[in-house]
XYZ file of C-alpha atoms in Angstrom:
401
model
C 0.000 0.000 0.000
C 2.818 2.506 0.655
C 3.990 1.885 -2.923
C 0.559 2.781 -4.188
C 0.581 5.999 -2.194
C 4.018 6.850 -3.529
C 3.006 6.146 -7.103
C 0.024 8.444 -6.943
C 1.627 11.202 -4.866
C 2.931 13.042 -7.960
C -0.345 12.799 -9.898
C -2.580 15.513 -8.563
C -5.742 16.453 -10.444
C -4.799 19.347 -12.724
C -7.845 20.318 -14.730
C -11.341 19.596 -16.056
C -10.147 16.651 -18.152
C -8.757 14.904 -15.065
C -12.002 15.546 -13.203
C -13.997 14.102 -16.099
C -11.836 10.983 -16.172
C -12.257 10.581 -12.426
C -16.019 10.985 -12.728
C -16.197 8.283 -15.400
C -14.016 5.934 -13.346
C -16.014 6.399 -10.137
C -19.274 5.996 -12.070
C -17.950 2.696 -13.439
C -17.363 1.402 -9.896
C -20.898 2.369 -8.837
C -22.341 0.555 -11.866
C -20.124 -2.466 -11.204
C -21.286 -2.654 -7.585
C -24.950 -2.732 -8.591
C -24.285 -5.152 -11.456
C -22.401 -7.714 -9.365
C -24.775 -7.576 -6.407
C -27.867 -7.990 -8.587
C -26.202 -10.839 -10.477
C -25.704 -12.657 -7.172
C -29.235 -11.979 -5.931
C -30.955 -13.549 -8.941
C -29.013 -16.798 -8.374
C -30.027 -17.208 -4.730
C -32.760 -19.784 -5.574
C -30.250 -21.948 -7.449
C -27.707 -21.666 -4.627
C -30.419 -22.640 -2.154
C -31.096 -25.808 -4.116
C -27.388 -26.546 -4.483
C -26.711 -26.271 -0.748
C -29.913 -28.065 0.270
C -30.679 -25.271 2.705
C -34.134 -24.796 4.170
C -35.758 -21.375 4.056
C -34.720 -20.640 7.635
C -31.114 -21.794 7.268
C -30.810 -19.903 3.989
C -32.046 -16.789 5.757
C -29.362 -17.220 8.394
C -26.702 -17.755 5.723
C -27.817 -14.616 3.887
C -27.243 -12.641 7.081
C -23.563 -13.168 6.283
C -23.814 -10.479 3.610
C -25.327 -8.022 6.062
C -22.934 -8.869 8.879
C -19.883 -8.598 6.650
C -21.045 -5.265 5.228
C -21.888 -3.628 8.542
C -18.663 -4.774 10.201
C -16.534 -3.530 7.310
C -18.136 -0.142 6.703
C -16.698 1.592 9.763
C -13.298 -0.013 9.199
C -13.299 1.158 5.573
C -13.777 4.752 6.671
C -10.575 4.474 8.684
C -8.725 2.837 5.788
C -9.813 5.655 3.483
C -8.443 8.227 5.902
C -5.166 6.295 6.151
C -4.549 5.283 2.532
C -7.001 7.373 0.505
C -10.377 6.465 -0.942
C -9.048 5.713 -4.438
C -6.774 2.729 -3.671
C -9.288 1.370 -1.148
C -12.003 1.486 -3.831
C -9.793 -0.461 -6.225
C -8.871 -3.100 -3.637
C -12.517 -3.540 -2.638
C -13.495 -3.785 -6.308
C -11.069 -6.678 -6.743
C -12.365 -8.403 -3.596
C -15.986 -7.939 -4.689
C -15.279 -9.452 -8.102
C -13.412 -12.421 -6.636
C -15.834 -13.131 -3.789
C -18.967 -13.309 -5.975
C -17.527 -16.513 -7.480
C -17.389 -18.243 -4.081
C -21.075 -19.155 -3.385
C -21.260 -21.780 -6.200
C -18.353 -23.598 -4.534
C -20.315 -24.219 -1.322
C -22.461 -27.250 -0.533
C -23.846 -26.389 2.890
C -25.585 -23.441 4.502
C -22.696 -22.989 6.938
C -20.123 -22.766 4.159
C -22.395 -20.408 2.244
C -22.735 -18.127 5.263
C -18.956 -17.975 5.646
C -18.254 -17.021 2.041
C -21.081 -14.490 2.149
C -19.294 -12.826 5.059
C -16.409 -12.204 2.659
C -18.739 -11.037 -0.105
C -20.584 -8.742 2.297
C -17.315 -7.298 3.579
C -16.248 -6.427 0.029
C -19.693 -5.020 -0.754
C -19.756 -2.834 2.348
C -16.167 -1.726 1.800
C -16.606 -0.613 -1.782
C -19.796 1.267 -0.903
C -17.999 3.415 1.667
C -14.821 3.858 -0.404
C -16.474 4.821 -3.690
C -18.944 7.143 -1.938
C -16.000 8.819 -0.195
C -14.278 9.244 -3.566
C -17.502 10.651 -5.000
C -17.857 13.158 -2.147
C -14.361 14.508 -2.879
C -15.186 14.826 -6.557
C -18.525 16.547 -5.908
C -16.710 19.164 -3.820
C -14.093 19.705 -6.541
C -16.658 19.987 -9.323
C -18.799 22.351 -7.236
C -21.862 20.706 -8.782
C -24.322 18.381 -6.979
C -23.593 15.324 -9.145
C -23.860 12.746 -6.365
C -27.217 11.377 -7.643
C -25.639 10.504 -10.985
C -23.309 8.014 -9.282
C -26.222 6.356 -7.526
C -28.131 6.315 -10.819
C -25.243 4.269 -12.220
C -25.585 1.863 -9.287
C -29.315 1.471 -9.946
C -28.772 1.029 -13.685
C -26.032 -1.524 -13.073
C -28.382 -3.423 -10.781
C -31.137 -3.458 -13.379
C -28.752 -4.718 -16.062
C -27.282 -7.329 -13.729
C -30.699 -8.603 -12.710
C -31.967 -8.606 -16.298
C -28.976 -10.487 -17.672
C -29.095 -12.883 -14.737
C -32.727 -13.674 -15.446
C -31.928 -14.269 -19.112
C -29.074 -16.712 -18.477
C -30.562 -18.438 -15.418
C -32.105 -21.176 -17.531
C -28.985 -21.898 -19.568
C -26.063 -21.195 -17.244
C -25.508 -22.716 -13.825
C -24.233 -20.471 -10.999
C -20.827 -22.168 -11.345
C -20.536 -20.548 -14.776
C -22.591 -17.390 -14.362
C -21.028 -15.991 -11.171
C -17.393 -16.597 -12.249
C -18.292 -14.716 -15.439
C -19.224 -11.788 -13.201
C -15.774 -12.125 -11.638
C -14.117 -11.729 -15.031
C -16.263 -8.686 -15.871
C -15.598 -7.193 -12.449
C -11.829 -7.598 -12.723
C -11.810 -6.067 -16.209
C -13.820 -3.038 -15.096
C -11.656 -2.646 -11.995
C -8.477 -2.843 -14.087
C -9.682 -0.189 -16.527
C -11.331 2.214 -14.085
C -8.834 1.522 -11.315
C -5.906 2.824 -13.372
C -7.491 6.269 -13.357
C -8.147 6.221 -9.622
C -4.656 5.009 -8.746
C -3.000 7.639 -10.922
C -4.758 10.592 -9.262
C -5.169 11.820 -5.725
C -8.676 12.667 -4.553
C -9.175 16.255 -5.775
C -9.223 19.187 -3.394
C -12.032 21.741 -3.665
C -10.768 24.551 -5.943
C -11.358 27.263 -3.373
C -9.193 25.523 -0.802
C -6.353 23.969 -2.769
C -4.759 22.392 0.275
C -2.614 19.300 0.380
C -4.168 15.991 1.306
C -2.710 16.225 4.804
C -4.019 19.773 5.307
C -7.538 18.896 4.199
C -7.818 15.763 6.334
C -11.028 15.883 8.374
C -10.566 17.572 11.715
C -11.643 16.003 14.974
C -15.427 16.193 15.118
C -17.151 18.276 17.747
C -20.409 17.101 19.300
C -22.579 19.218 16.987
C -20.926 17.963 13.813
C -21.072 14.361 14.965
C -24.732 14.822 15.766
C -25.404 16.205 12.288
C -23.640 13.238 10.712
C -25.907 10.860 12.627
C -28.934 12.929 11.582
C -28.030 12.529 7.920
C -27.443 8.840 8.584
C -30.973 8.678 9.991
C -32.280 10.233 6.769
C -30.410 7.539 4.822
C -31.947 4.885 7.087
C -35.473 6.150 6.392
C -34.845 5.949 2.655
C -33.221 2.520 2.665
C -36.023 1.149 4.858
C -38.467 1.839 2.039
C -36.230 0.313 -0.594
C -35.797 -2.888 1.402
C -39.497 -3.095 2.191
C -40.566 -2.762 -1.439
C -37.935 -5.210 -2.658
C -39.146 -7.969 -0.332
C -42.853 -7.230 0.103
C -44.038 -5.243 -2.918
C -44.718 -8.222 -5.166
C -46.434 -10.153 -2.371
C -48.720 -7.193 -1.667
C -49.765 -6.987 -5.323
C -50.361 -10.721 -5.647
C -51.861 -11.458 -2.231
C -53.880 -8.327 -1.491
C -54.775 -7.126 -4.979
C -54.934 -10.507 -6.750
C -52.441 -9.482 -9.415
C -51.078 -12.021 -11.893
C -47.616 -13.235 -10.735
C -45.980 -11.631 -13.767
C -47.618 -8.284 -13.038
C -46.749 -8.595 -9.356
C -43.114 -9.197 -10.231
C -43.137 -5.935 -12.189
C -43.932 -3.974 -9.030
C -40.349 -3.647 -7.858
C -39.220 -3.039 -11.446
C -41.512 0.011 -11.590
C -40.023 1.257 -8.337
C -36.415 0.601 -9.423
C -36.876 2.148 -12.865
C -38.463 5.270 -11.374
C -35.615 5.536 -8.865
C -33.052 5.261 -11.664
C -34.810 7.971 -13.686
C -35.084 10.185 -10.610
C -31.379 9.834 -9.872
C -30.432 10.492 -13.500
C -32.153 13.863 -13.208
C -30.997 14.442 -9.645
C -28.195 16.860 -10.465
C -30.544 19.177 -12.351
C -33.066 18.923 -9.529
C -30.471 19.810 -6.900
C -29.144 22.719 -8.931
C -32.645 24.172 -9.250
C -34.086 23.390 -5.826
C -31.093 22.935 -3.534
C -30.482 20.129 -1.049
C -33.121 21.031 1.525
C -35.984 21.365 -0.944
C -34.897 18.164 -2.665
C -34.915 16.282 0.645
C -38.249 17.705 1.762
C -39.915 17.360 -1.632
C -38.540 13.855 -2.130
C -39.733 12.689 1.277
C -43.189 14.175 0.763
C -43.454 12.645 -2.715
C -42.380 9.222 -1.464
C -44.826 9.401 1.455
C -47.690 10.220 -0.918
C -46.678 7.528 -3.403
C -46.381 4.815 -0.771
C -49.730 5.718 0.740
C -51.226 5.156 -2.712
C -49.190 1.990 -3.282
C -50.186 0.459 0.040
C -53.882 1.370 0.161
C -54.915 1.583 -3.518
C -57.832 -0.711 -4.437
C -56.436 -1.611 -7.875
C -53.197 -3.092 -9.169
C -52.454 -0.270 -11.601
C -52.957 2.410 -8.977
C -50.589 0.518 -6.681
C -47.977 0.264 -9.456
C -48.293 4.010 -9.984
C -47.797 4.486 -6.247
C -44.645 2.346 -6.331
C -43.265 4.439 -9.193
C -44.004 7.717 -7.386
C -42.309 6.316 -4.287
C -39.198 5.505 -6.347
C -39.080 9.037 -7.741
C -39.431 10.493 -4.253
C -36.788 8.333 -2.592
C -34.334 8.532 -5.503
C -32.155 11.412 -4.357
C -32.575 11.377 -0.593
C -29.912 8.741 0.117
C -27.258 10.296 -2.202
C -27.803 13.746 -0.681
C -27.648 12.386 2.875
C -24.397 10.504 2.223
C -22.861 13.483 0.417
C -23.688 15.853 3.263
C -22.353 13.424 5.884
C -19.160 13.073 3.850
C -18.822 16.848 3.492
C -19.049 17.192 7.256
C -16.794 14.343 8.341
C -15.000 12.845 5.335
C -14.854 9.051 4.907
C -15.900 8.568 8.526
C -19.099 10.462 7.845
C -19.766 8.388 4.741
C -19.180 5.229 6.792
C -21.653 6.294 9.489
C -24.360 7.316 7.020
C -23.858 4.186 4.907
C -23.957 1.904 7.935
C -27.173 3.463 9.205
C -28.644 3.372 5.707
C -27.755 -0.280 5.276
C -29.246 -0.928 8.694
C -32.496 0.570 7.435
C -32.493 -1.768 4.458
C -32.033 -4.695 6.852
C -34.654 -3.417 9.274
C -37.370 -2.861 6.674
C -38.243 -6.408 5.561
C -38.510 -8.049 9.017
C -40.298 -5.015 10.482
C -42.867 -5.167 7.672
C -43.291 -8.898 8.306
C -44.019 -8.448 12.010
C -46.443 -5.610 11.377
C -48.167 -7.618 8.660
C -48.785 -10.410 11.191
C -50.100 -7.963 13.771
C -52.258 -5.888 11.411
C -52.151 -6.472 7.637
C -49.584 -6.118 4.879
C -51.127 -2.921 3.419
C -51.103 -1.294 6.859
C -47.541 -2.493 7.441
C -46.395 -0.904 4.170
C -47.675 2.470 5.338
C -44.684 2.497 7.700
C -42.676 3.416 4.588
C -44.922 6.476 4.310
C -44.232 7.400 7.933
C -40.454 7.136 7.568
C -40.417 9.005 4.246
C -42.354 11.827 5.905
C -39.907 11.694 8.833
C -36.993 12.050 6.384
C -38.693 15.142 4.935
C -39.143 16.654 8.395
C -35.544 15.944 9.383
C -34.325 17.381 6.080
C -36.269 20.578 6.767
C -34.867 20.688 10.296
C -31.262 20.584 8.983
C -31.790 23.400 6.460
C -29.441 25.733 8.344
C -26.715 23.134 8.918
C -23.414 24.402 7.617
C -21.371 22.078 5.470
C -17.680 22.563 6.141
């Protein structure tokens, strides 16, 4: 690692062309992350059959992804401060590509859980590292382009899931997932060269060295603000996790939708989120962060209320799409603001809380569905989206240093 630091120490970002190359490289890592993760997710049924795991033991094994990610996220923030976000992103990209090939090699739920710990660690690590790199670039560009990176993640996930569905009938996981490894290593090699040859850029108005612009020790107010933005990320990710796991069941069970139509529910949500993020930079430039947070939360709350309580399938699908548009830019803005306040450590805190929300959503919806009903349980997404809007309004005067 010291050799990497030495190699990149003489390659500071010098102009718009360097910033453009960095933006393309970081975007490629976001797309790769979504692509690889979605490619793994669509093969879970085949891996379940291969390992002979029951539903409950598979669920426990899948917790390996979550555990690995949560454990690694805080550590990655420290590694980014020590070595820089660029080399850490590249290393995590390599680990992510290699680890996705491990699940087909397992033949028991225990072994699967262990390799998923490794996969989850790489997934959590690259999320913190590439978001930290993106925060630095956003500051240097002086444009709110953070949503475009997350749009690449969403688009990569849609492509990965679509291709995985297409090849699922003809390729076994032992061939499909190693193919993702090859693609991942190629993308990392190409995009990683750009990251390793440039330091993270300094904001033009500051122009300090990397040591001078290292995040200062956080005071209580700043730390509190970072956790507040992490809470906003949690509220957003809660809704995404809830719709991913329960949206199709709601359409099929409560609204009697055809299974094919029910399966399209999450696709409507994901497509709308991708479109919303693609236009996020323009939205932020016109409305600013606070209005984007408040408007997004209010839109998502309205959409989910329609999606959960609508009497018809098509109205519910419309509600899912509106929810996706509303939630699209809240998470990127929250992570960017946390990173602006506290550097990689802030990104790690916000990402960890956000990932916790994605984990909390599905089981919380399940318990509430047992106590009340699934439509009522899904209105909790409305409540948290509205809470995100209120918190966003409450932080309107927070200074970003």
